[in-house]
Each structure stands twice: as C-alpha cells, then as structure tokens.
Short mmCIF file of C-alpha atoms in Angstrom, two decimals:
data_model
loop_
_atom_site.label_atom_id
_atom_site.label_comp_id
_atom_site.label_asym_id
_atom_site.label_seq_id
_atom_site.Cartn_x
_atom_site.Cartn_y
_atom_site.Cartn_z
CA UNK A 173 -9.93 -3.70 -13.83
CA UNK A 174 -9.62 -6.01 -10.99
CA UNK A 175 -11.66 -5.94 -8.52
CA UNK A 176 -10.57 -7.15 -4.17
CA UNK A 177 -13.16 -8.01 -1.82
CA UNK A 178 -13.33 -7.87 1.75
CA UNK A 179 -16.06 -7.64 4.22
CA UNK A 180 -15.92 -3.89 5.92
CA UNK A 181 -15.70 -5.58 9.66
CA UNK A 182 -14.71 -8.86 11.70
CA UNK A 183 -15.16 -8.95 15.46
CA UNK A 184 -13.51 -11.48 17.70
CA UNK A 185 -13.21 -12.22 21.27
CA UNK A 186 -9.58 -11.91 22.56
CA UNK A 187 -7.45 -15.49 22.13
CA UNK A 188 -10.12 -16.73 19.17
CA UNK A 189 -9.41 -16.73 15.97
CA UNK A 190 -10.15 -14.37 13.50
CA UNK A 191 -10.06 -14.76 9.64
CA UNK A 192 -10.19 -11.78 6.63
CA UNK A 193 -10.78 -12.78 3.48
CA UNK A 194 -9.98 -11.52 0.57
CA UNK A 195 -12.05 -11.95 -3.12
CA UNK A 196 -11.25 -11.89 -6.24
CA UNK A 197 -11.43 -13.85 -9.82
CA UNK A 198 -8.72 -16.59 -9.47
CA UNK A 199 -7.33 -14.60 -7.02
CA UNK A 200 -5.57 -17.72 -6.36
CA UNK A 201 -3.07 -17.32 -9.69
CA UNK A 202 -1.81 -14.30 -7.88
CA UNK A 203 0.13 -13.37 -5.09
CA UNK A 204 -1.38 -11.85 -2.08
CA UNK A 205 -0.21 -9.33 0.01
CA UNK A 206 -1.69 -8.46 3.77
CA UNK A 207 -1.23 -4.90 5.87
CA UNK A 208 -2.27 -3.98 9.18
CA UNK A 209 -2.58 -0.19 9.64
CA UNK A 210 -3.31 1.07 13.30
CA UNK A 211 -4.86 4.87 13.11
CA UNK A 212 -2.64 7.63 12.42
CA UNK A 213 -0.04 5.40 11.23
CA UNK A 214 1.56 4.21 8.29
CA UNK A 215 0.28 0.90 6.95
CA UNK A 216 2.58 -2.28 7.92
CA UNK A 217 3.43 -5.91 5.68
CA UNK A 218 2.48 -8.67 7.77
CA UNK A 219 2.10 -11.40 4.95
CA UNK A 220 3.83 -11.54 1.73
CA UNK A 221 3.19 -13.74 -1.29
CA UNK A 222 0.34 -15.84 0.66
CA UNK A 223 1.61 -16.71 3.17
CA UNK A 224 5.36 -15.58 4.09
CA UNK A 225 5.92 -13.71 6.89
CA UNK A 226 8.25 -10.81 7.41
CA UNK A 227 10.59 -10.59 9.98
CA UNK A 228 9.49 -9.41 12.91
CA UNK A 229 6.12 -10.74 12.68
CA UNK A 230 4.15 -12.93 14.69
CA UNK A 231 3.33 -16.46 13.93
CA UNK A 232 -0.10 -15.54 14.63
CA UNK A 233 -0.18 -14.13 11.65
CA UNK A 234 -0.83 -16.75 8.86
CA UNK A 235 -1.83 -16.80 4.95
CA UNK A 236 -3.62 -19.06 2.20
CA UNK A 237 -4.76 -18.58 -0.86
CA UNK A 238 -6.75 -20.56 -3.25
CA UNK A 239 -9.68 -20.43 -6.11
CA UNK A 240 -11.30 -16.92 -5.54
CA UNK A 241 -10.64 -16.36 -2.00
CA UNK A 242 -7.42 -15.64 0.02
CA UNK A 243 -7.48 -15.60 3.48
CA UNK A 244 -5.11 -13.57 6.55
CA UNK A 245 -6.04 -15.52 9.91
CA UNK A 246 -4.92 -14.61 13.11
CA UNK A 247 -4.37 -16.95 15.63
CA UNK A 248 -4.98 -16.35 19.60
CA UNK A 249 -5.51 -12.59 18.81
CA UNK A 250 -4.63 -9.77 20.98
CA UNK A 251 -6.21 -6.08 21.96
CA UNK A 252 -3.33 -5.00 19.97
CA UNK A 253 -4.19 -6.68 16.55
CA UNK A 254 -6.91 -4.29 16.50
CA UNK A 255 -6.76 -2.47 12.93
CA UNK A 256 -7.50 -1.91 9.51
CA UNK A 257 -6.17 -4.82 7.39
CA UNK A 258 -6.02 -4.51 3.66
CA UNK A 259 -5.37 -7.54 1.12
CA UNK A 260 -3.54 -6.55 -1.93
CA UNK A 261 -2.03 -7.82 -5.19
CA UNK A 262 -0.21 -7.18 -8.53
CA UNK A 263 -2.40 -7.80 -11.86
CA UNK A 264 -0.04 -8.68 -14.54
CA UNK A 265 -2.28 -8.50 -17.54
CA UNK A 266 -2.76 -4.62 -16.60
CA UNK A 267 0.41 -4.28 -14.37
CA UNK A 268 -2.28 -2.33 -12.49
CA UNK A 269 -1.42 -2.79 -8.37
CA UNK A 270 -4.85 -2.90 -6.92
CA UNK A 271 -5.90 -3.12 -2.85
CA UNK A 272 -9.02 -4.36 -1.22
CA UNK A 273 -11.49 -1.87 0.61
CA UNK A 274 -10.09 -2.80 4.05
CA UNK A 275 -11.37 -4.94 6.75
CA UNK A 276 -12.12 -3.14 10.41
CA UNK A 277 -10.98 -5.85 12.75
CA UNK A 278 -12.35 -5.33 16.55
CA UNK A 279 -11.45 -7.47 19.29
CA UNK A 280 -14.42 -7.38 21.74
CA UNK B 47 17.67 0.80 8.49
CA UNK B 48 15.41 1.80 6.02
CA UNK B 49 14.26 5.17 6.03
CA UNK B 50 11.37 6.87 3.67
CA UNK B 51 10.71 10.71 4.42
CA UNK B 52 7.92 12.05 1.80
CA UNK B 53 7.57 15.83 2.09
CA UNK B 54 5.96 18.83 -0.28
CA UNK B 55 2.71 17.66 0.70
CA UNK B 56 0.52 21.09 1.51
CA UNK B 57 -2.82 22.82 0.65
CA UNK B 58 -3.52 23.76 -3.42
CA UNK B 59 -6.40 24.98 -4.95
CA UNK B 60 -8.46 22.68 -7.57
CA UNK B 61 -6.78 23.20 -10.84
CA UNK B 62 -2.96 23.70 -9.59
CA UNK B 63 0.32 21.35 -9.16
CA UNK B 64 2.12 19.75 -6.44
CA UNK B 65 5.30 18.04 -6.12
CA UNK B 66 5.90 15.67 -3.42
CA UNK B 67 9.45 14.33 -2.65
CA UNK B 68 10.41 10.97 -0.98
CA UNK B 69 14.06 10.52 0.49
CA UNK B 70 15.12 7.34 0.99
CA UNK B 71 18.18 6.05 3.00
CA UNK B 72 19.46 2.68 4.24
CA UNK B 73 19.17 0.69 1.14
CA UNK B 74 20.15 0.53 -2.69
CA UNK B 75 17.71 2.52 -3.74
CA UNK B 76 18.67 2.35 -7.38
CA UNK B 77 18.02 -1.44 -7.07
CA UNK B 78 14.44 -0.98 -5.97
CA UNK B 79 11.16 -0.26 -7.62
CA UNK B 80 9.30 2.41 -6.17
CA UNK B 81 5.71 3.66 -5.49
CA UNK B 82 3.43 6.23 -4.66
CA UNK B 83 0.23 4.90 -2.56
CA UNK B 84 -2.99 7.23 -1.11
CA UNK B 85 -5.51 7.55 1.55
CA UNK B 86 -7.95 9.88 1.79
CA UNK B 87 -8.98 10.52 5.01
CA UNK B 88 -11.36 7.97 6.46
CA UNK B 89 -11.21 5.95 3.51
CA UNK B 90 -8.84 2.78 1.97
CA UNK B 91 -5.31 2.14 0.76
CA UNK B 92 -5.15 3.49 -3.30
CA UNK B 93 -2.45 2.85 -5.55
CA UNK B 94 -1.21 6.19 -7.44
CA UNK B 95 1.79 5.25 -9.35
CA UNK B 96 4.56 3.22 -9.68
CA UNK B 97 8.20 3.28 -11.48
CA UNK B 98 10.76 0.75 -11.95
CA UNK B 99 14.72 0.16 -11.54
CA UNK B 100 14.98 0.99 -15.38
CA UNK B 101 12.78 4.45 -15.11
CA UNK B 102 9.97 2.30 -16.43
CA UNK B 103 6.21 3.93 -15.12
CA UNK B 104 3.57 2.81 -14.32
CA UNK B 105 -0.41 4.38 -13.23
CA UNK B 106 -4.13 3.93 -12.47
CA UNK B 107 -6.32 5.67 -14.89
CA UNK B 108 -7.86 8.31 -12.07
CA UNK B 109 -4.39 9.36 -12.16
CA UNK B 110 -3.05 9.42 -15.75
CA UNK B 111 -2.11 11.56 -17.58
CA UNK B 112 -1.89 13.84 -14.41
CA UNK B 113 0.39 12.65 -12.49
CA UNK B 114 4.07 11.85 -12.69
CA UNK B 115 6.41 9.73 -11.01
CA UNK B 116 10.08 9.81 -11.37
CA UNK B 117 13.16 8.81 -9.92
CA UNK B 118 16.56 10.48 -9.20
CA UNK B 119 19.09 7.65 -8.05
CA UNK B 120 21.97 9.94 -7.40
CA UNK B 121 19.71 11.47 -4.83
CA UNK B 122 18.30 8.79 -3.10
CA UNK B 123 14.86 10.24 -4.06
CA UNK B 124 11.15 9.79 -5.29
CA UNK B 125 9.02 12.38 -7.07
CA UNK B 126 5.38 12.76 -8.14
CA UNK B 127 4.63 15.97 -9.86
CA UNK B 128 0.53 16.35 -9.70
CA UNK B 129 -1.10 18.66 -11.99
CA UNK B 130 -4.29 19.70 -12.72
CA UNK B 131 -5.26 18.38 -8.95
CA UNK B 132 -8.99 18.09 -8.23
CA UNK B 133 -10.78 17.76 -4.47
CA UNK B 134 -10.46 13.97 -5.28
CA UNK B 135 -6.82 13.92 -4.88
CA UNK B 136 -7.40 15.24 -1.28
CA UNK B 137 -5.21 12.31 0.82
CA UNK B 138 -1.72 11.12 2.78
CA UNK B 139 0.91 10.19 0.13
CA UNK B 140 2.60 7.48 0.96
CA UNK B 141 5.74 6.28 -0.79
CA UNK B 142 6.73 2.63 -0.73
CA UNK B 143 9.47 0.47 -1.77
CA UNK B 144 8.55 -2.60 -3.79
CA UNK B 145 9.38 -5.83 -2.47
CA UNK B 146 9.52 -9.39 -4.53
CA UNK B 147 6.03 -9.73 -6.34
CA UNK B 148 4.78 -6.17 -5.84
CA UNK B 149 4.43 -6.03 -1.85
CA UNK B 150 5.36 -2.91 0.63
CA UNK B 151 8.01 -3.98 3.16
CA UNK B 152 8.69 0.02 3.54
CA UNK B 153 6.21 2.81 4.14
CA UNK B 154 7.41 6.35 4.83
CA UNK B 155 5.03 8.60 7.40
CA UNK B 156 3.14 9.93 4.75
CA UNK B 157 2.57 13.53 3.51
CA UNK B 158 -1.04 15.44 3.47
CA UNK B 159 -1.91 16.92 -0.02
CA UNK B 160 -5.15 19.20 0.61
CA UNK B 161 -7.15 20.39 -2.68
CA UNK B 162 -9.55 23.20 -1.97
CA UNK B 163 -10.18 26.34 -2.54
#
C-alpha cells in the first residue's frame, strides 16, 4: 500500500519560515492534501490539490509538490499555527485514501 | 453552513457492534461522497471507509470485512455499522465530506468509540 512520510516534529522561531514535507513514491503524480489539527479539535483543510487554498485561509499557508516530496510551508508563522499537520492523498491504483503520520509543529 | 454531527459513539466490549450515525445539513448531501476517518487517542489521522454518490464503497484492509459504511440520502445521513470490534478500533470517528480529488473541506466533532472489556 502506499506509504506518506513526514518527520514527527519541526520547530520554528515566530515570523520564520517553517516547511513540512511530505514523502512518498512519485508523490508528485498525485494530489496532495494538508490539515492542521489544534488539540481537542477536529482536523482543518488548509491546502487542497498542492497548493490551493480554501477560503478562509491564510496566504501564509502555501503548497508544492514535485518528484517524491510535497511540501506545506508557512510563511511568517504565528503562536497560533502551532499544531499537528498531516499530508494526505488519494491512491488511484488501490482507491485506498492514505494520510501521513503527522508532523508536531512548535513555534519556539 | 455545513454541518456534520456523528453520534452512537460509546463503550463496547471486544467482540461486539457499534453503529455510528453522521447528520449532515447545509449542503446536497446526495451530491457528495462521504467518509469515515479515525484517531486513536494520541496517535494520527486513519482512513476507515469511504462511499460514493452512487452507494459505491470503499475500505482499508484493517477494516474490511468488518465494517460498513452506508448512506441514507433521504435522511441527510452517514452510517458505519462495526462488528466484531477489537481494542484496536479504540478512537474519535470522524465523518468527512469529500471534496474535488479526495480532500476534507468538512469535519464533524467527532464521536469516541471505546473497546474494552
């Protein structure tokens, strides 16, 4: 089955940068999906298909994807981006929808 | 404004059933394909099942065979009737509406399904 990849943790100082990555064999044929989920709450879409945004999201939050990594960065990052975030996809040859193990991102 | 409510979530030995129930409101739910996601506690985002607009299903093999998903349009609602549970299946239920190539724009608040005896 297909496997995602992510690292279990990212730090960043507050107003850096931080970037999650996502792995997975030509994980850039697929379409990527990225969710932030704050404890004790439901998890939330904050890139679709790469690199689209929902509404009501900020423009901090970006997406790319390409070869066997896709990436969620977040630009100028806040106390409150602090969260889970989990990369996801759809794999067609097994219609199988499969997430990554999550990535714990702390803002120092 | 889209609403997802899961309930029937509760504790049940190893061995028995559960049904969970998801209502849904503020959209054409008919139009929609529809799925159950877990989390046990501590742990990552699982997908459990899924089921499409034409009653087409869909599941992960720690699930099959188990588990079933099912729709009722005329409702508004989302099933999963889960036999034979085991401590494994210990986690929040989510439902989740499907959005363009297999995303989650919608979450409901989740229900707790506790297997122990």
């Amino acid at each position: 089955s297909y496997v995602l990849t992510q690292p279990p943790s990212v730090s960043v100082a507050p107003g850096q940068t931080a970037r999650i990555t996502c792995g997975g064999n030509n994980i850039g044929s697929k379409s990527v999906h990225w969710y932030q989920q704050k404890p004790g709450q439901a998890p939330v879409l904050v890139v679709y298909d790469d690199s689209d945004r929902p509404s009501g999201i900020p423009e901090r939050f970006s997406g790319s994807n390409s070869g066997n990594t896709a990436t969620l960065t977040i630009s100028r990052v806040e106390a409150g981006d602090e969260a889970d975030y989990y990369c996801q996809v759809w794999d067609s040859s097994s219609d199988l929808w499969v997430f990554g193990g999550g990535t714990k991102l702390t803002v120092l | 404004e889209v609403q997802l409510v899961e309930s029937g979530g509760g504790l049940v030995q190893p061995g028995g059933s559960l049904r969970l129930s998801c209502a849904a409101s503020g959209f054409t739910f008919s139009s929609y394909d529809m799925h159950w996601v877990r989390q046990a506690t501590g742990k990552g985002l699982e997908w459990v099942s899924a089921i499409g607009t034409a009653g087409d299903t869909y599941y992960p093999g720690s699930v099959k065979g188990r588990f079933t998903i099912s729709r009722e349009n005329a409702k508004n609602s989302l099933y999963l009737q889960m036999n034979s549970l085991r401590a494994g299946d210990t986690a929040v239920y989510y439902c989740a509406r499907a959005f363009g190539s297999g995303s989650y724009l919608n979450w409901g608040q989740g229900t707790l399904v506790t297997v122990s005896s």
